[in-house]
JSON list of C-alpha atoms in Angstrom, two decimals:
[
{"chain": "A", "resi": 1, "resn": "MET", "atom": "CA", "xyz": [-92.03, -16.51, 16.83]},
{"chain": "A", "resi": 2, "resn": "THR", "atom": "CA", "xyz": [-89.59, -18.19, 14.44]},
{"chain": "A", "resi": 3, "resn": "THR", "atom": "CA", "xyz": [-90.94, -21.21, 12.64]},
{"chain": "A", "resi": 4, "resn": "GLN", "atom": "CA", "xyz": [-88.94, -24.39, 12.01]},
{"chain": "A", "resi": 5, "resn": "SER", "atom": "CA", "xyz": [-88.67, -23.59, 8.26]},
{"chain": "A", "resi": 6, "resn": "GLU", "atom": "CA", "xyz": [-87.33, -20.09, 9.07]},
{"chain": "A", "resi": 7, "resn": "LYS", "atom": "CA", "xyz": [-84.75, -21.61, 11.43]},
{"chain": "A", "resi": 8, "resn": "SER", "atom": "CA", "xyz": [-83.51, -24.05, 8.79]},
{"chain": "A", "resi": 9, "resn": "SER", "atom": "CA", "xyz": [-82.89, -21.20, 6.30]},
{"chain": "A", "resi": 10, "resn": "GLN", "atom": "CA", "xyz": [-80.83, -19.21, 8.80]},
{"chain": "A", "resi": 11, "resn": "THR", "atom": "CA", "xyz": [-77.05, -19.47, 8.93]},
{"chain": "A", "resi": 12, "resn": "THR", "atom": "CA", "xyz": [-75.39, -19.49, 12.33]},
{"chain": "A", "resi": 13, "resn": "VAL", "atom": "CA", "xyz": [-72.77, -16.76, 12.54]},
{"chain": "A", "resi": 14, "resn": "GLN", "atom": "CA", "xyz": [-71.81, -17.15, 16.20]},
{"chain": "A", "resi": 15, "resn": "ASP", "atom": "CA", "xyz": [-72.85, -19.49, 18.96]},
{"chain": "A", "resi": 16, "resn": "ALA", "atom": "CA", "xyz": [-71.88, -18.78, 22.54]},
{"chain": "A", "resi": 17, "resn": "THR", "atom": "CA", "xyz": [-72.66, -20.60, 25.76]},
{"chain": "A", "resi": 18, "resn": "ALA", "atom": "CA", "xyz": [-71.93, -19.38, 29.27]},
{"chain": "A", "resi": 19, "resn": "THR", "atom": "CA", "xyz": [-72.54, -20.98, 32.63]},
{"chain": "A", "resi": 20, "resn": "ALA", "atom": "CA", "xyz": [-73.00, -18.99, 35.81]},
{"chain": "A", "resi": 21, "resn": "VAL", "atom": "CA", "xyz": [-72.62, -20.41, 39.29]},
{"chain": "A", "resi": 22, "resn": "ALA", "atom": "CA", "xyz": [-72.55, -18.53, 42.55]},
{"chain": "A", "resi": 23, "resn": "GLY", "atom": "CA", "xyz": [-69.61, -16.14, 42.31]},
{"chain": "A", "resi": 24, "resn": "SER", "atom": "CA", "xyz": [-68.53, -16.67, 38.68]},
{"chain": "A", "resi": 25, "resn": "VAL", "atom": "CA", "xyz": [-69.47, -16.94, 35.03]},
{"chain": "A", "resi": 26, "resn": "LYS", "atom": "CA", "xyz": [-67.52, -18.67, 32.27]},
{"chain": "A", "resi": 27, "resn": "THR", "atom": "CA", "xyz": [-68.01, -19.27, 28.57]},
{"chain": "A", "resi": 28, "resn": "SER", "atom": "CA", "xyz": [-67.78, -22.84, 27.34]},
{"chain": "A", "resi": 29, "resn": "ASP", "atom": "CA", "xyz": [-64.82, -21.95, 25.09]},
{"chain": "A", "resi": 30, "resn": "GLY", "atom": "CA", "xyz": [-62.92, -20.34, 28.00]},
{"chain": "A", "resi": 31, "resn": "VAL", "atom": "CA", "xyz": [-62.67, -16.94, 26.25]},
{"chain": "A", "resi": 32, "resn": "LEU", "atom": "CA", "xyz": [-64.42, -15.21, 29.15]},
{"chain": "A", "resi": 33, "resn": "GLU", "atom": "CA", "xyz": [-64.23, -16.10, 32.80]},
{"chain": "A", "resi": 34, "resn": "ALA", "atom": "CA", "xyz": [-65.19, -13.59, 35.44]},
{"chain": "A", "resi": 35, "resn": "ALA", "atom": "CA", "xyz": [-65.72, -13.51, 39.17]},
{"chain": "A", "resi": 36, "resn": "THR", "atom": "CA", "xyz": [-69.13, -12.03, 39.88]},
{"chain": "A", "resi": 37, "resn": "GLN", "atom": "CA", "xyz": [-70.81, -10.18, 42.69]},
{"chain": "A", "resi": 38, "resn": "LEU", "atom": "CA", "xyz": [-74.31, -9.05, 43.47]},
{"chain": "A", "resi": 39, "resn": "ALA", "atom": "CA", "xyz": [-75.32, -5.58, 42.34]},
{"chain": "A", "resi": 40, "resn": "GLY", "atom": "CA", "xyz": [-74.89, -3.10, 45.15]},
{"chain": "A", "resi": 41, "resn": "GLU", "atom": "CA", "xyz": [-72.06, -4.98, 46.86]},
{"chain": "A", "resi": 42, "resn": "ALA", "atom": "CA", "xyz": [-68.93, -3.00, 47.61]},
{"chain": "A", "resi": 43, "resn": "ALA", "atom": "CA", "xyz": [-66.85, -2.52, 44.47]},
{"chain": "A", "resi": 44, "resn": "GLY", "atom": "CA", "xyz": [-63.98, -4.90, 44.14]},
{"chain": "A", "resi": 45, "resn": "ASP", "atom": "CA", "xyz": [-62.30, -6.92, 41.44]},
{"chain": "A", "resi": 46, "resn": "ARG", "atom": "CA", "xyz": [-65.50, -8.78, 40.56]},
{"chain": "A", "resi": 47, "resn": "THR", "atom": "CA", "xyz": [-68.07, -7.90, 37.91]},
{"chain": "A", "resi": 48, "resn": "THR", "atom": "CA", "xyz": [-71.85, -7.71, 37.89]},
{"chain": "A", "resi": 49, "resn": "PRO", "atom": "CA", "xyz": [-74.36, -8.67, 35.19]},
{"chain": "A", "resi": 50, "resn": "GLU", "atom": "CA", "xyz": [-74.78, -4.92, 34.62]},
{"chain": "A", "resi": 51, "resn": "HIS", "atom": "CA", "xyz": [-71.08, -4.59, 33.74]},
{"chain": "A", "resi": 52, "resn": "LEU", "atom": "CA", "xyz": [-71.41, -7.50, 31.34]},
{"chain": "A", "resi": 53, "resn": "MET", "atom": "CA", "xyz": [-74.57, -6.06, 29.77]},
{"chain": "A", "resi": 54, "resn": "ALA", "atom": "CA", "xyz": [-72.93, -2.66, 29.30]},
{"chain": "A", "resi": 55, "resn": "ALA", "atom": "CA", "xyz": [-69.85, -4.21, 27.70]},
{"chain": "A", "resi": 56, "resn": "ALA", "atom": "CA", "xyz": [-71.86, -6.53, 25.45]},
{"chain": "A", "resi": 57, "resn": "THR", "atom": "CA", "xyz": [-74.30, -3.92, 24.17]},
{"chain": "A", "resi": 58, "resn": "ALA", "atom": "CA", "xyz": [-71.56, -1.33, 23.59]},
{"chain": "A", "resi": 59, "resn": "ALA", "atom": "CA", "xyz": [-69.41, -3.81, 21.67]},
{"chain": "A", "resi": 60, "resn": "CYS", "atom": "CA", "xyz": [-72.34, -5.09, 19.62]},
{"chain": "A", "resi": 61, "resn": "LEU", "atom": "CA", "xyz": [-73.49, -1.64, 18.54]},
{"chain": "A", "resi": 62, "resn": "GLN", "atom": "CA", "xyz": [-69.93, -0.45, 17.86]},
{"chain": "A", "resi": 63, "resn": "GLN", "atom": "CA", "xyz": [-69.29, -3.42, 15.56]},
{"chain": "A", "resi": 64, "resn": "SER", "atom": "CA", "xyz": [-72.66, -2.88, 13.86]},
{"chain": "A", "resi": 65, "resn": "ILE", "atom": "CA", "xyz": [-71.76, 0.78, 13.25]},
{"chain": "A", "resi": 66, "resn": "GLY", "atom": "CA", "xyz": [-68.61, -0.43, 11.47]},
{"chain": "A", "resi": 67, "resn": "ILE", "atom": "CA", "xyz": [-70.66, -2.75, 9.27]},
{"chain": "A", "resi": 68, "resn": "ALA", "atom": "CA", "xyz": [-73.28, -0.08, 8.52]},
{"chain": "A", "resi": 69, "resn": "ALA", "atom": "CA", "xyz": [-70.61, 2.52, 7.74]},
{"chain": "A", "resi": 70, "resn": "SER", "atom": "CA", "xyz": [-68.83, 0.19, 5.34]},
{"chain": "A", "resi": 71, "resn": "THR", "atom": "CA", "xyz": [-72.03, -0.30, 3.33]},
{"chain": "A", "resi": 72, "resn": "GLN", "atom": "CA", "xyz": [-72.38, 3.48, 3.09]},
{"chain": "A", "resi": 73, "resn": "ASP", "atom": "CA", "xyz": [-68.72, 4.18, 2.26]},
{"chain": "A", "resi": 74, "resn": "VAL", "atom": "CA", "xyz": [-68.33, 6.10, 5.54]},
{"chain": "A", "resi": 75, "resn": "ASP", "atom": "CA", "xyz": [-65.28, 6.16, 7.80]},
{"chain": "A", "resi": 76, "resn": "ALA", "atom": "CA", "xyz": [-66.30, 4.93, 11.25]},
{"chain": "A", "resi": 77, "resn": "SER", "atom": "CA", "xyz": [-62.81, 4.23, 12.58]},
{"chain": "A", "resi": 78, "resn": "ASP", "atom": "CA", "xyz": [-63.30, 6.80, 15.36]},
{"chain": "A", "resi": 79, "resn": "ALA", "atom": "CA", "xyz": [-66.78, 5.60, 16.33]},
{"chain": "A", "resi": 80, "resn": "GLN", "atom": "CA", "xyz": [-67.19, 4.96, 20.04]},
{"chain": "A", "resi": 81, "resn": "VAL", "atom": "CA", "xyz": [-70.16, 3.59, 21.95]},
{"chain": "A", "resi": 82, "resn": "THR", "atom": "CA", "xyz": [-70.55, 4.21, 25.65]},
{"chain": "A", "resi": 83, "resn": "ALA", "atom": "CA", "xyz": [-73.12, 2.05, 27.43]},
{"chain": "A", "resi": 84, "resn": "HIS", "atom": "CA", "xyz": [-74.65, 2.97, 30.74]},
{"chain": "A", "resi": 85, "resn": "VAL", "atom": "CA", "xyz": [-76.72, 0.33, 32.52]},
{"chain": "A", "resi": 86, "resn": "THR", "atom": "CA", "xyz": [-78.64, 1.30, 35.63]},
{"chain": "A", "resi": 87, "resn": "LEU", "atom": "CA", "xyz": [-80.33, -1.24, 37.87]},
{"chain": "A", "resi": 88, "resn": "THR", "atom": "CA", "xyz": [-83.24, 0.07, 39.92]},
{"chain": "A", "resi": 89, "resn": "THR", "atom": "CA", "xyz": [-85.75, -1.54, 42.21]},
{"chain": "A", "resi": 90, "resn": "ALA", "atom": "CA", "xyz": [-89.01, -2.32, 40.46]},
{"chain": "A", "resi": 91, "resn": "GLU", "atom": "CA", "xyz": [-92.40, -1.16, 41.70]},
{"chain": "A", "resi": 92, "resn": "GLU", "atom": "CA", "xyz": [-93.35, -4.82, 41.97]},
{"chain": "A", "resi": 93, "resn": "ALA", "atom": "CA", "xyz": [-90.85, -7.53, 42.91]},
{"chain": "A", "resi": 94, "resn": "GLY", "atom": "CA", "xyz": [-87.33, -7.59, 41.53]},
{"chain": "A", "resi": 95, "resn": "TYR", "atom": "CA", "xyz": [-85.41, -5.03, 39.54]},
{"chain": "A", "resi": 96, "resn": "THR", "atom": "CA", "xyz": [-85.56, -3.05, 36.31]},
{"chain": "A", "resi": 97, "resn": "SER", "atom": "CA", "xyz": [-82.65, -2.13, 34.06]},
{"chain": "A", "resi": 98, "resn": "HIS", "atom": "CA", "xyz": [-82.29, 1.08, 32.11]},
{"chain": "A", "resi": 99, "resn": "ILE", "atom": "CA", "xyz": [-79.78, 1.02, 29.24]},
{"chain": "A", "resi": 100, "resn": "THR", "atom": "CA", "xyz": [-78.43, 4.09, 27.45]},
{"chain": "A", "resi": 101, "resn": "LEU", "atom": "CA", "xyz": [-76.07, 3.77, 24.49]},
{"chain": "A", "resi": 102, "resn": "GLU", "atom": "CA", "xyz": [-74.31, 6.97, 23.43]},
{"chain": "A", "resi": 103, "resn": "VAL", "atom": "CA", "xyz": [-72.46, 7.12, 20.11]},
{"chain": "A", "resi": 104, "resn": "SER", "atom": "CA", "xyz": [-69.66, 9.54, 19.28]},
{"chain": "A", "resi": 105, "resn": "GLY", "atom": "CA", "xyz": [-66.94, 9.80, 16.65]},
{"chain": "A", "resi": 106, "resn": "LEU", "atom": "CA", "xyz": [-69.13, 9.81, 13.53]},
{"chain": "A", "resi": 107, "resn": "ALA", "atom": "CA", "xyz": [-69.21, 12.79, 11.17]},
{"chain": "A", "resi": 108, "resn": "ASP", "atom": "CA", "xyz": [-72.32, 14.92, 11.78]},
{"chain": "A", "resi": 109, "resn": "ASP", "atom": "CA", "xyz": [-73.55, 14.65, 8.19]},
{"chain": "A", "resi": 110, "resn": "VAL", "atom": "CA", "xyz": [-73.73, 10.83, 8.27]},
{"chain": "A", "resi": 111, "resn": "ALA", "atom": "CA", "xyz": [-74.12, 9.96, 11.96]},
{"chain": "A", "resi": 112, "resn": "GLU", "atom": "CA", "xyz": [-77.89, 9.56, 12.07]},
{"chain": "A", "resi": 113, "resn": "ARG", "atom": "CA", "xyz": [-78.21, 7.38, 8.99]},
{"chain": "A", "resi": 114, "resn": "VAL", "atom": "CA", "xyz": [-75.28, 5.15, 10.01]},
{"chain": "A", "resi": 115, "resn": "LEU", "atom": "CA", "xyz": [-76.68, 4.78, 13.54]},
{"chain": "A", "resi": 116, "resn": "GLU", "atom": "CA", "xyz": [-80.15, 3.99, 12.21]},
{"chain": "A", "resi": 117, "resn": "GLN", "atom": "CA", "xyz": [-78.79, 1.19, 10.01]},
{"chain": "A", "resi": 118, "resn": "ALA", "atom": "CA", "xyz": [-76.50, -0.07, 12.79]},
{"chain": "A", "resi": 119, "resn": "GLN", "atom": "CA", "xyz": [-79.48, -0.49, 15.13]},
{"chain": "A", "resi": 120, "resn": "GLN", "atom": "CA", "xyz": [-81.14, -2.69, 12.50]},
{"chain": "A", "resi": 121, "resn": "ILE", "atom": "CA", "xyz": [-77.98, -4.82, 12.29]},
{"chain": "A", "resi": 122, "resn": "CYS", "atom": "CA", "xyz": [-77.17, -5.12, 16.00]},
{"chain": "A", "resi": 123, "resn": "PRO", "atom": "CA", "xyz": [-78.93, -8.16, 17.48]},
{"chain": "A", "resi": 124, "resn": "PHE", "atom": "CA", "xyz": [-78.74, -6.70, 20.98]},
{"chain": "A", "resi": 125, "resn": "THR", "atom": "CA", "xyz": [-80.49, -3.40, 20.16]},
{"chain": "A", "resi": 126, "resn": "LYS", "atom": "CA", "xyz": [-83.10, -5.38, 18.22]},
{"chain": "A", "resi": 127, "resn": "ALA", "atom": "CA", "xyz": [-83.63, -7.75, 21.16]},
{"chain": "A", "resi": 128, "resn": "LEU", "atom": "CA", "xyz": [-83.90, -4.85, 23.61]},
{"chain": "A", "resi": 129, "resn": "ALA", "atom": "CA", "xyz": [-86.24, -2.76, 21.44]},
{"chain": "A", "resi": 130, "resn": "GLY", "atom": "CA", "xyz": [-89.39, -1.98, 23.34]},
{"chain": "A", "resi": 131, "resn": "SER", "atom": "CA", "xyz": [-87.63, -2.20, 26.69]},
{"chain": "A", "resi": 132, "resn": "ASP", "atom": "CA", "xyz": [-86.01, 0.68, 28.54]},
{"chain": "A", "resi": 133, "resn": "LEU", "atom": "CA", "xyz": [-83.32, 1.29, 25.90]},
{"chain": "A", "resi": 134, "resn": "THR", "atom": "CA", "xyz": [-82.14, 4.68, 24.70]},
{"chain": "A", "resi": 135, "resn": "VAL", "atom": "CA", "xyz": [-79.73, 5.01, 21.77]},
{"chain": "A", "resi": 136, "resn": "ARG", "atom": "CA", "xyz": [-78.49, 8.51, 21.00]},
{"chain": "A", "resi": 137, "resn": "LEU", "atom": "CA", "xyz": [-75.73, 10.49, 19.41]},
{"chain": "A", "resi": 138, "resn": "ALA", "atom": "CA", "xyz": [-73.39, 12.27, 21.80]},
{"chain": "A", "resi": 139, "resn": "ALA", "atom": "CA", "xyz": [-74.04, 15.97, 22.14]}
]
């Protein structure tokens, strides 16, 4: 839990707000607006929360790899993160998501240490730690 004094010493880097209604989601600044559909519906030109989660986690980790690499004087210009989000029925009510992030494009001799630091930087991998999240280097 973050205390009030810890909150006051933190600097906001980004603040985003999105509103979802039946059939769409839109950010308050208008940067993102997408028609949505339920998971499992026939594919079309609409997105699902799983698409959005895959895109968000991949982008977050890829940007964090760039930051980590720059602190280690490593070239990460070819780094690529592929996110795979799977939605399954839960044993109880509802659903469970499984997220796999696969990283490629980093030199073998530095890949593990850059990825380790990037996971400490990325707010999404930190938030998802302890859940069904796998982060790995591509084979």
